[in-house]
XYZ file of N, CA, C and O in Angstrom:
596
model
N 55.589 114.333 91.640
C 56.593 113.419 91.120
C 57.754 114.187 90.495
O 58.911 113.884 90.789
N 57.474 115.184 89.632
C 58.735 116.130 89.174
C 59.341 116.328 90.083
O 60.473 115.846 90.070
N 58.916 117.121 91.318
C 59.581 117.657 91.854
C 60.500 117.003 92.916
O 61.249 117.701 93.599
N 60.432 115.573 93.058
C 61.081 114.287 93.946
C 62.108 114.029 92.573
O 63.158 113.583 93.035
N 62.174 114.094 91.632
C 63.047 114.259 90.412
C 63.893 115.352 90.352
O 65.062 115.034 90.130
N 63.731 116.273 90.450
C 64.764 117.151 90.453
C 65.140 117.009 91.888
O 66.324 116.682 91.971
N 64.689 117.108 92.792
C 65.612 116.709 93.993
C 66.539 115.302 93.935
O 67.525 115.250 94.671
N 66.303 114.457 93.285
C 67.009 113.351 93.193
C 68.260 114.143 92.359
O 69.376 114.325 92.846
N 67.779 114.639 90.796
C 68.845 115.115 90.101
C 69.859 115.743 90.540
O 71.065 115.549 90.386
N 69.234 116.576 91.147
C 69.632 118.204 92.003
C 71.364 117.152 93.445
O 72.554 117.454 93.522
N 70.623 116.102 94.165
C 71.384 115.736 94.718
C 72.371 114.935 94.296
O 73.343 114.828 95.044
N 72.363 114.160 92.969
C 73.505 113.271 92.140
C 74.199 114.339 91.381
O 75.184 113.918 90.775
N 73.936 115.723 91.233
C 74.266 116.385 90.569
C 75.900 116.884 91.548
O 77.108 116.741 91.361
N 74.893 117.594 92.753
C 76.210 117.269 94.025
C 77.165 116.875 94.120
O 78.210 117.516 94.008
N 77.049 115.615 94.372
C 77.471 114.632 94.818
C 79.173 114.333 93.496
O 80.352 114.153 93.801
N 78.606 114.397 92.313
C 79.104 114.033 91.262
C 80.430 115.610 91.106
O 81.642 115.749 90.939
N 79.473 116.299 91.252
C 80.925 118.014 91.383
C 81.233 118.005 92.379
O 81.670 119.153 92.468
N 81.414 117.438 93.607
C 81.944 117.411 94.551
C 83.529 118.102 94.738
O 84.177 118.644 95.633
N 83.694 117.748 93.407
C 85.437 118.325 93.483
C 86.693 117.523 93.989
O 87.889 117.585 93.703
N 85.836 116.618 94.995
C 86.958 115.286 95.910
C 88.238 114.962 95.135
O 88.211 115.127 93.915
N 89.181 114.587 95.629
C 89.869 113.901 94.776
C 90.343 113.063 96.001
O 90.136 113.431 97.157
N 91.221 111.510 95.559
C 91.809 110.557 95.955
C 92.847 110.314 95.588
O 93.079 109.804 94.492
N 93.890 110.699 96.620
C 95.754 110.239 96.251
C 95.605 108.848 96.724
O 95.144 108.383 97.767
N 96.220 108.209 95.464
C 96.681 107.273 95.605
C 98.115 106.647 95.369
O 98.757 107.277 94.529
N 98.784 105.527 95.927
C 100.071 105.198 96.003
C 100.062 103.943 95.106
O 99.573 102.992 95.716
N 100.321 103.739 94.266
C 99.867 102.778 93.462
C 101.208 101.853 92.741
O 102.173 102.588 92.534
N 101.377 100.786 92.438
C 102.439 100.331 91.358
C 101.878 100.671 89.661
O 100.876 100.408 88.996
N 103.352 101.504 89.427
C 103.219 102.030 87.794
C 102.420 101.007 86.994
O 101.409 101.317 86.364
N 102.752 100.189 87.031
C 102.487 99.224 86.025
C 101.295 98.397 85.912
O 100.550 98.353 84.933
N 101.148 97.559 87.309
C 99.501 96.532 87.278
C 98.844 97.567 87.984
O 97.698 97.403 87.563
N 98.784 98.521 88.769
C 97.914 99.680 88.811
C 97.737 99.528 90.295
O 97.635 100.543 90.983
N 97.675 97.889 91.041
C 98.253 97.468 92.492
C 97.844 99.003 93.599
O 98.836 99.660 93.915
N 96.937 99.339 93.952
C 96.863 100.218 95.187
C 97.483 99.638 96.413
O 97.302 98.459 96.716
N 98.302 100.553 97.208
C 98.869 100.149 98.070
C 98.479 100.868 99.410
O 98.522 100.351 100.526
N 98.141 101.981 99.149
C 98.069 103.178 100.180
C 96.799 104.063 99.335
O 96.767 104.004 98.106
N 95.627 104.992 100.209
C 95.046 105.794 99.576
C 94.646 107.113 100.104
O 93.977 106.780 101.082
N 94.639 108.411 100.067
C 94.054 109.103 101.505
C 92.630 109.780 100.726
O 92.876 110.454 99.725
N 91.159 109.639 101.128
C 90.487 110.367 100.399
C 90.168 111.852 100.843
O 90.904 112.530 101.560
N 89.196 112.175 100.411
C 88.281 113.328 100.602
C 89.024 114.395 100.456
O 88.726 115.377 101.137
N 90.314 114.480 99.423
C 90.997 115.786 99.254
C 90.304 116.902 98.023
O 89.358 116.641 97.280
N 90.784 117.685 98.058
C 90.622 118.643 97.129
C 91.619 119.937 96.317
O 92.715 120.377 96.663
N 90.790 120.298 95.179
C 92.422 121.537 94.628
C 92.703 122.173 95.909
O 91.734 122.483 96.603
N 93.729 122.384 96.273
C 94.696 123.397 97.092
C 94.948 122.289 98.449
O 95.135 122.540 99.640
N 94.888 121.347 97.922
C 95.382 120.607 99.769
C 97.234 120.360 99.485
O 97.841 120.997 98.624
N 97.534 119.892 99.899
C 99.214 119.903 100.153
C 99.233 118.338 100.806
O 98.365 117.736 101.438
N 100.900 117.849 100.285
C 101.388 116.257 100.685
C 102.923 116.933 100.921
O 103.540 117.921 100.522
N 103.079 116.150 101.532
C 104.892 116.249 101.363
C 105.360 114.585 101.024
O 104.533 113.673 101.027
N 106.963 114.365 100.711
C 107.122 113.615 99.872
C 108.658 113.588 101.070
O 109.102 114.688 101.399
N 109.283 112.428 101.574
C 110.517 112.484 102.520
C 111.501 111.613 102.268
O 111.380 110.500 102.780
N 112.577 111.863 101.519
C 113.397 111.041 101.868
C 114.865 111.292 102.380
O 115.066 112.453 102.736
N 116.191 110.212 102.511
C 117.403 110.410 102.499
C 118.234 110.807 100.929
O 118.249 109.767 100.271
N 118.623 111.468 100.481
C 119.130 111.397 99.212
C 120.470 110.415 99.301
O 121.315 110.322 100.191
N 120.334 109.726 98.044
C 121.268 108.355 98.036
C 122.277 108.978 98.235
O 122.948 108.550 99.174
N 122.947 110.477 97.327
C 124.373 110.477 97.164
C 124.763 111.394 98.302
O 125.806 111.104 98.888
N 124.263 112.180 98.602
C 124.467 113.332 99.946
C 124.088 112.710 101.401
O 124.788 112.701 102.414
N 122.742 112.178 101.207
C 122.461 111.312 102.592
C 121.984 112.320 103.899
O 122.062 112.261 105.126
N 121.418 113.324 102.835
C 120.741 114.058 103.985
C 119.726 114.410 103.500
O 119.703 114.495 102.273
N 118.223 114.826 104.453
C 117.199 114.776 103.910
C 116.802 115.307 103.102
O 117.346 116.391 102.891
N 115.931 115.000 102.398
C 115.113 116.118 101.004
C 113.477 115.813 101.134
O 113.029 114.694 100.882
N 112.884 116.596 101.430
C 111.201 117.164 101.178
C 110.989 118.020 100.054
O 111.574 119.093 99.899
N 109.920 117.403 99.062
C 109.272 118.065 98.169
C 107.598 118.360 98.372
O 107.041 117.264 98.305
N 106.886 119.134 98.532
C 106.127 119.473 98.838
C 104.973 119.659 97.414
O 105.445 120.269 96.454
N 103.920 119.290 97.323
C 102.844 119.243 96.239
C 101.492 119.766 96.602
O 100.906 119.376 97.612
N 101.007 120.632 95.794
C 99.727 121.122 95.837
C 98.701 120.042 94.454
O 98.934 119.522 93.363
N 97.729 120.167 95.252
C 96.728 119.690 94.421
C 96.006 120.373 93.189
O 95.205 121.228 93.566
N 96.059 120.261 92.169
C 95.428 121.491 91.229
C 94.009 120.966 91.291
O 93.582 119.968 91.871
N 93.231 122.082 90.385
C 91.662 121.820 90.306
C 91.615 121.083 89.081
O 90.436 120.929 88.761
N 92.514 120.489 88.146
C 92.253 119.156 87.217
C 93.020 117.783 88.080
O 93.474 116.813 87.474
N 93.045 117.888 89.184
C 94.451 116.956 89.090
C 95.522 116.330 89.249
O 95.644 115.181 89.675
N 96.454 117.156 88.867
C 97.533 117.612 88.644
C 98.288 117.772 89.905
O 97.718 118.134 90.934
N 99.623 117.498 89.854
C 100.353 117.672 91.331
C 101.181 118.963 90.969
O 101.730 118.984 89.867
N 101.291 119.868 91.681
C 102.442 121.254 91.554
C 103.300 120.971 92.757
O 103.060 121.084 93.959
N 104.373 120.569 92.097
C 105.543 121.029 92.732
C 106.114 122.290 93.485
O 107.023 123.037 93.122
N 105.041 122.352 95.081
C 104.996 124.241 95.096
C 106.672 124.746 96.359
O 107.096 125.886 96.549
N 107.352 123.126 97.108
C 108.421 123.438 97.553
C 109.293 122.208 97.361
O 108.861 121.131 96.951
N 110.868 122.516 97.772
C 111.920 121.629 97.717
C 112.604 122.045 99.010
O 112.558 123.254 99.238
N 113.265 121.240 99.951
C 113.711 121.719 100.667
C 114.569 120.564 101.250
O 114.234 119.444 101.635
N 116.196 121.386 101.180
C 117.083 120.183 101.518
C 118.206 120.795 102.071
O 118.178 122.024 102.131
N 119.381 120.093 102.569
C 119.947 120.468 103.290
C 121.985 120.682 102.417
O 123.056 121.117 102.842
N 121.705 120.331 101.654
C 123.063 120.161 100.998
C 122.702 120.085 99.049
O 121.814 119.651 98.315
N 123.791 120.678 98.940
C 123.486 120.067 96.808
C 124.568 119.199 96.410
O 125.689 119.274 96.914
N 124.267 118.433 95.575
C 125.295 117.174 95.145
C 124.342 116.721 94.342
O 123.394 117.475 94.124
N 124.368 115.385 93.713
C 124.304 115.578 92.246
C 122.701 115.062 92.559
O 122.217 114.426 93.496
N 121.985 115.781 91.033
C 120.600 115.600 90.905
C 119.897 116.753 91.540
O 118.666 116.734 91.509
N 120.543 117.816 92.147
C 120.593 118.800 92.759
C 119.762 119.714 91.927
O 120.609 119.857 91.045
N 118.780 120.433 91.527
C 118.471 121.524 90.907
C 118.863 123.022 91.370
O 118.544 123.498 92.459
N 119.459 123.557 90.567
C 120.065 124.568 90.756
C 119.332 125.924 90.392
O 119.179 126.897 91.131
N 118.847 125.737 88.867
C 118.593 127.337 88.342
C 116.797 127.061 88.006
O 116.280 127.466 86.965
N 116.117 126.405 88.955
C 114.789 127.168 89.429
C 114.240 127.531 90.417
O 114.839 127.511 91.493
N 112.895 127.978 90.307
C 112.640 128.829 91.321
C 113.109 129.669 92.378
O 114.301 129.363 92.348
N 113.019 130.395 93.163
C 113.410 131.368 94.191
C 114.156 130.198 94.910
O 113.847 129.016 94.753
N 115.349 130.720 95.859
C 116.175 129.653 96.911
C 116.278 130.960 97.684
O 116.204 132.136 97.328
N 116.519 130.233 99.131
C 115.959 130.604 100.004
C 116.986 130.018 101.469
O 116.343 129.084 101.949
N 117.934 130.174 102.073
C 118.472 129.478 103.497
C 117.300 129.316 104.536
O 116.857 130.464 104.546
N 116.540 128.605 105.401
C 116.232 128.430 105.817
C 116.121 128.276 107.258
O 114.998 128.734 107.471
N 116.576 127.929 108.328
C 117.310 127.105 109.604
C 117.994 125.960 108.858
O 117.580 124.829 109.111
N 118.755 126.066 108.178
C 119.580 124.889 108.062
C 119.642 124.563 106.718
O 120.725 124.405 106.155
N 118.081 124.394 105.887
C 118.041 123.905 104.764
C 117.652 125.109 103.612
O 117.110 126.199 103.799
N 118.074 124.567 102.522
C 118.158 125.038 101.237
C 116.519 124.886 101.241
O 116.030 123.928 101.839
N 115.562 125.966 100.481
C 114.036 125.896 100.457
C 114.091 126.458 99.087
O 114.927 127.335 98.870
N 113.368 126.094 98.212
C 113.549 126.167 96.780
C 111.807 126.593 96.328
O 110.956 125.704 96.296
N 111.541 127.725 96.077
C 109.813 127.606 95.981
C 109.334 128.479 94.301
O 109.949 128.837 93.296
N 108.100 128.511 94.715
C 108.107 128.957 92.637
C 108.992 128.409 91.787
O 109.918 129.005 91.237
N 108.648 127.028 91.654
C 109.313 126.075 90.826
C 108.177 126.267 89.608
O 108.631 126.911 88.662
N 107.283 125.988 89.507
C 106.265 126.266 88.631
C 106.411 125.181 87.440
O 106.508 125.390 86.230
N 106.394 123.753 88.270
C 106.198 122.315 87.471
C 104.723 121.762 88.393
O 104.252 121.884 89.523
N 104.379 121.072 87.037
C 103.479 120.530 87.212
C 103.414 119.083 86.431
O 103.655 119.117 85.224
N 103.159 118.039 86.929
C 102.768 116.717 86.545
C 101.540 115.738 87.233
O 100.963 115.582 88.310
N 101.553 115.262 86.027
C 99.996 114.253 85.971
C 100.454 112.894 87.492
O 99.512 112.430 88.134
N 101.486 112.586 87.732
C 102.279 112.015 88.490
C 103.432 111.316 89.074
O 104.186 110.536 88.492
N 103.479 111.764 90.516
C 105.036 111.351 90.614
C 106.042 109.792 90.951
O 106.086 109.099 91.967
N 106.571 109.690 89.976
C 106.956 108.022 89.919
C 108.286 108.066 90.514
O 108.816 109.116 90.878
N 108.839 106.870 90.612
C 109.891 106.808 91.445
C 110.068 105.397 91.309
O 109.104 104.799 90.830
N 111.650 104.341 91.794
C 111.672 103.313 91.849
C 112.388 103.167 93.455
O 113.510 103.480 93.851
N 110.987 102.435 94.302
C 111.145 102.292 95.599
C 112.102 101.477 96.464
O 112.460 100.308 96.315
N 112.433 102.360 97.399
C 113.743 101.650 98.120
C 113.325 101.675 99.718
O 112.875 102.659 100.306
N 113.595 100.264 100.336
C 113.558 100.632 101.707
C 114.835 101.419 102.649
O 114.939 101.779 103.821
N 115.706 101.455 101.440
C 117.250 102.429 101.960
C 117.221 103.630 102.316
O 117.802 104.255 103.203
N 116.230 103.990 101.266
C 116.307 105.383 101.958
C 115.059 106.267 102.378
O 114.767 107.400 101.995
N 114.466 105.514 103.189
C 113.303 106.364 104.118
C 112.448 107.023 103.872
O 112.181 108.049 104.498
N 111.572 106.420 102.520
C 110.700 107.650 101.759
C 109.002 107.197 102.736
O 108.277 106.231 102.973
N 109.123 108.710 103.012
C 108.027 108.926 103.892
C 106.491 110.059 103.125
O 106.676 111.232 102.801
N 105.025 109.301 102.978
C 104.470 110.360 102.603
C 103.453 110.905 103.689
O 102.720 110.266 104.442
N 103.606 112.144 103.563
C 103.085 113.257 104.974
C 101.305 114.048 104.273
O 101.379 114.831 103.325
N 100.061 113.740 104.813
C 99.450 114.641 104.870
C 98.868 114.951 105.776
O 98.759 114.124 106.681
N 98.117 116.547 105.949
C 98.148 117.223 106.948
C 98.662 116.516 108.195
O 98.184 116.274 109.304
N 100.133 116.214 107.422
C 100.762 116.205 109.047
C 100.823 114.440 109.723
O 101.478 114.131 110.719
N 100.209 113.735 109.124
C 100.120 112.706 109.366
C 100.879 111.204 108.234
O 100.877 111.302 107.007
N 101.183 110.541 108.623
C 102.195 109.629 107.715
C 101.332 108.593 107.094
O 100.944 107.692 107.838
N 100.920 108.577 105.673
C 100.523 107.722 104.894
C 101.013 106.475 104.824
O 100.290 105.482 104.899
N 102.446 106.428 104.657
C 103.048 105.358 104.415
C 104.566 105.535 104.729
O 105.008 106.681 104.659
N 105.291 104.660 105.021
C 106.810 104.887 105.692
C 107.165 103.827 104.531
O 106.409 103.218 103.775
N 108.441 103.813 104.631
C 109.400 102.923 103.340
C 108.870 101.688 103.457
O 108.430 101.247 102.395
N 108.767 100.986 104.397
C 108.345 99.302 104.602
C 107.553 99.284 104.132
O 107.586 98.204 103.541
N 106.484 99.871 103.843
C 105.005 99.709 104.178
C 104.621 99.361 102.170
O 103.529 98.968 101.759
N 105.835 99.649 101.292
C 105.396 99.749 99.850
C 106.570 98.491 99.483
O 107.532 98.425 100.248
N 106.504 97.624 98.470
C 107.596 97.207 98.047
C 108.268 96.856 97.575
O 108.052 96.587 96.393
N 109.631 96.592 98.174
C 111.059 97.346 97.740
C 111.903 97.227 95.973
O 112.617 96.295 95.604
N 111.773 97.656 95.688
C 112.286 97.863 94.153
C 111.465 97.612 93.009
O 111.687 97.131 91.897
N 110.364 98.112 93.640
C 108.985 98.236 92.694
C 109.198 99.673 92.196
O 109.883 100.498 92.800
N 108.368 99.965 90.717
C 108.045 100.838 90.388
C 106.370 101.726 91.054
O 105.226 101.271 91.049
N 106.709 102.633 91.391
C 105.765 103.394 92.685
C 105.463 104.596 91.786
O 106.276 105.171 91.061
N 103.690 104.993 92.008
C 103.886 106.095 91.581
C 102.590 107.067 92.937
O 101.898 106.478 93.768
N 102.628 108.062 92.797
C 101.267 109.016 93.326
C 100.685 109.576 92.290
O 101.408 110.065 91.423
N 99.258 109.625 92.157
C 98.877 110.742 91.277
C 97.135 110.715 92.182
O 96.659 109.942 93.014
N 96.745 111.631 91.682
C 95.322 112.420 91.939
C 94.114 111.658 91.355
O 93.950 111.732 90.137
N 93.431 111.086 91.941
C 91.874 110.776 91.231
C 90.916 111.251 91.675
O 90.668 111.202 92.880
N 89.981 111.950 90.608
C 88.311 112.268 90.864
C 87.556 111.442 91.800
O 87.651 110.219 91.701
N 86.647 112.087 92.903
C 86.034 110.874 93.163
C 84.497 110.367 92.515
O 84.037 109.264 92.808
Protein backbone atom coordinates (compact mmCIF):
# COMPACT_ATOMS: atom_id res chain seq x y z
CA UNK A 1 0.00 0.00 0.00
CA UNK A 2 2.92 2.59 0.69
CA UNK A 3 4.38 1.97 -2.09
CA UNK A 4 1.01 2.57 -4.61
CA UNK A 5 1.27 5.96 -2.40
CA UNK A 6 4.26 7.23 -3.28
CA UNK A 7 3.71 6.36 -6.80
CA UNK A 8 0.48 8.22 -6.71
CA UNK A 9 2.50 11.15 -4.85
CA UNK A 10 5.54 10.72 -6.94
CA UNK A 11 3.06 11.19 -10.13
CA UNK A 12 0.86 14.45 -8.81
CA UNK A 13 4.08 15.61 -7.82
CA UNK A 14 4.92 15.65 -11.79
CA UNK A 15 2.34 16.59 -13.05
CA UNK A 16 2.00 19.73 -10.67
CA UNK A 17 6.08 20.98 -11.67
CA UNK A 18 5.40 20.45 -14.94
CA UNK A 19 6.57 23.95 -15.64
CA UNK A 20 3.53 24.39 -18.47
CA UNK A 21 2.38 27.59 -18.81
CA UNK A 22 -0.89 29.01 -20.72
CA UNK A 23 -0.98 32.37 -22.83
CA UNK A 24 -3.85 33.72 -22.65
CA UNK A 25 -5.72 36.68 -24.57
CA UNK A 26 -8.03 37.87 -22.20
CA UNK A 27 -10.22 41.30 -21.52
CA UNK A 28 -8.31 43.52 -18.75
CA UNK A 29 -11.07 43.91 -16.81
CA UNK A 30 -14.00 40.90 -16.49
CA UNK A 31 -11.03 38.55 -17.14
CA UNK A 32 -13.38 37.30 -20.53
CA UNK A 33 -10.85 34.61 -22.29
CA UNK A 34 -10.93 35.04 -25.78
CA UNK A 35 -8.05 33.12 -27.30
CA UNK A 36 -5.60 30.54 -25.38
CA UNK A 37 -2.45 28.51 -26.66
CA UNK A 38 -1.37 25.79 -24.03
CA UNK A 39 1.44 23.52 -23.21
CA UNK A 40 4.12 26.36 -23.32
CA UNK A 41 7.04 26.80 -21.29
CA UNK A 42 10.16 29.33 -19.96
CA UNK A 43 12.04 30.05 -23.22
CA UNK A 44 9.18 29.62 -25.88
CA UNK A 45 8.70 32.87 -28.00
CA UNK A 46 5.17 34.82 -29.45
CA UNK A 47 5.35 37.59 -31.69
CA UNK A 48 2.93 40.45 -31.38
CA UNK A 49 1.89 42.30 -35.30
CA UNK A 50 0.66 45.25 -36.05
CA UNK A 51 0.25 48.53 -38.48
CA UNK A 52 1.49 51.51 -36.39
CA UNK A 53 -1.35 54.18 -36.32
CA UNK A 54 0.99 57.16 -37.03
CA UNK A 55 3.72 55.73 -39.56
CA UNK A 56 1.46 52.88 -40.94
CA UNK A 57 4.03 50.51 -41.40
CA UNK A 58 4.53 47.36 -39.68
CA UNK A 59 5.87 46.78 -36.15
CA UNK A 60 6.66 43.17 -34.49
CA UNK A 61 7.58 42.80 -30.94
CA UNK A 62 8.75 39.61 -30.07
CA UNK A 63 8.44 37.94 -26.24
CA UNK A 64 10.14 35.24 -24.44
CA UNK A 65 8.59 33.37 -21.77
CA UNK A 66 10.45 33.57 -18.36
CA UNK A 67 10.59 30.65 -15.79
CA UNK A 68 8.11 32.82 -13.31
CA UNK A 69 5.97 34.05 -15.96
CA UNK A 70 6.83 36.93 -17.02
CA UNK A 71 6.94 38.15 -20.71
CA UNK A 72 10.64 39.62 -21.93
CA UNK A 73 10.55 41.82 -24.42
CA UNK A 74 13.61 39.99 -26.29
CA UNK A 75 12.91 41.93 -30.05
CA UNK A 76 11.31 45.07 -31.82
CA UNK A 77 11.38 45.27 -35.26
CA UNK A 78 10.02 47.97 -37.57
CA UNK A 79 10.40 49.64 -40.48
CA UNK A 80 10.39 53.48 -39.91
CA UNK A 81 10.52 55.81 -36.41
CA UNK A 82 7.82 58.40 -35.75
CA UNK A 83 6.30 59.00 -32.71
CA UNK A 84 6.15 56.36 -29.79
CA UNK A 85 9.26 55.25 -31.46
CA UNK A 86 11.93 54.03 -28.86
CA UNK A 87 15.07 55.27 -29.51
CA UNK A 88 17.85 54.89 -26.72
CA UNK A 89 17.39 51.04 -25.90
CA UNK A 90 18.83 48.14 -26.58
CA UNK A 91 21.28 47.29 -29.51
CA UNK A 92 19.62 48.59 -33.19
CA UNK A 93 20.41 46.89 -35.83
CA UNK A 94 19.28 47.56 -40.08
CA UNK A 95 17.99 44.58 -41.07
CA UNK A 96 16.57 43.87 -44.90
CA UNK A 97 14.57 46.76 -44.58
CA UNK A 98 13.64 47.01 -40.93
CA UNK A 99 14.94 48.67 -37.88
CA UNK A 100 15.58 45.34 -35.28
CA UNK A 101 15.98 46.60 -31.80
CA UNK A 102 17.22 43.57 -29.36
CA UNK A 103 18.62 43.52 -25.63
CA UNK A 104 15.90 45.65 -24.56
CA UNK A 105 16.00 43.97 -21.19
CA UNK A 106 12.11 44.75 -20.09
CA UNK A 107 10.18 42.61 -18.57
CA UNK A 108 6.36 42.59 -17.60
CA UNK A 109 3.76 40.60 -15.77
CA UNK A 110 1.55 41.61 -19.04
CA UNK A 111 0.97 43.10 -22.20
CA UNK A 112 -2.20 45.37 -22.45
CA UNK A 113 -3.30 47.34 -25.16
CA UNK A 114 -6.69 48.99 -26.31
CA UNK A 115 -7.92 46.85 -29.36
CA UNK A 116 -8.51 48.02 -32.80
CA UNK A 117 -9.70 46.26 -35.87
CA UNK A 118 -7.69 49.26 -37.84
CA UNK A 119 -4.80 48.20 -37.43
CA UNK A 120 -4.11 44.47 -37.95
CA UNK A 121 -2.88 43.18 -34.66
CA UNK A 122 -1.87 39.73 -35.31
CA UNK A 123 -0.61 37.09 -32.52
CA UNK A 124 2.09 34.54 -34.00
CA UNK A 125 3.25 31.28 -32.22
CA UNK A 126 5.65 28.97 -33.48
CA UNK A 127 4.70 30.37 -36.54
CA UNK A 128 1.15 29.92 -36.49
CA UNK A 129 -1.71 32.76 -35.96
CA UNK A 130 -3.59 32.74 -32.67
CA UNK A 131 -5.76 35.37 -33.40
CA UNK A 132 -6.06 38.13 -36.28
CA UNK A 133 -7.75 41.66 -35.39
CA UNK A 134 -11.48 40.42 -35.97
CA UNK A 135 -11.26 37.64 -34.04
CA UNK A 136 -11.00 40.00 -30.40
CA UNK A 137 -13.32 42.97 -29.81
CA UNK A 138 -12.95 46.16 -31.16
CA UNK A 139 -12.19 48.87 -28.57
CA UNK A 140 -11.96 46.61 -25.74
CA UNK A 141 -9.32 46.66 -23.29
CA UNK A 142 -7.02 43.38 -24.28
CA UNK A 143 -4.39 42.03 -22.46
CA UNK A 144 -1.72 38.69 -22.81
CA UNK A 145 -0.05 37.41 -19.90
CA UNK A 146 1.37 33.84 -18.84
CA UNK A 147 -0.45 31.25 -16.58
CA UNK A 148 0.83 28.17 -14.60
CA UNK A 149 -0.80 25.20 -15.55
Amino acid sequence: MKGRLFIVLLCLTACADSGEMTLVVQHQENHEIYKEVQHLKAGDTFSLMWVHSVEHTPWRETYQLTDDGELELIETAFQSFGAGVPHQKGEMTVEHGEVIVRNLDERIDALRWIHSHHVGFELMVDGEPVFQAEDLPHFEKIEIRALPN
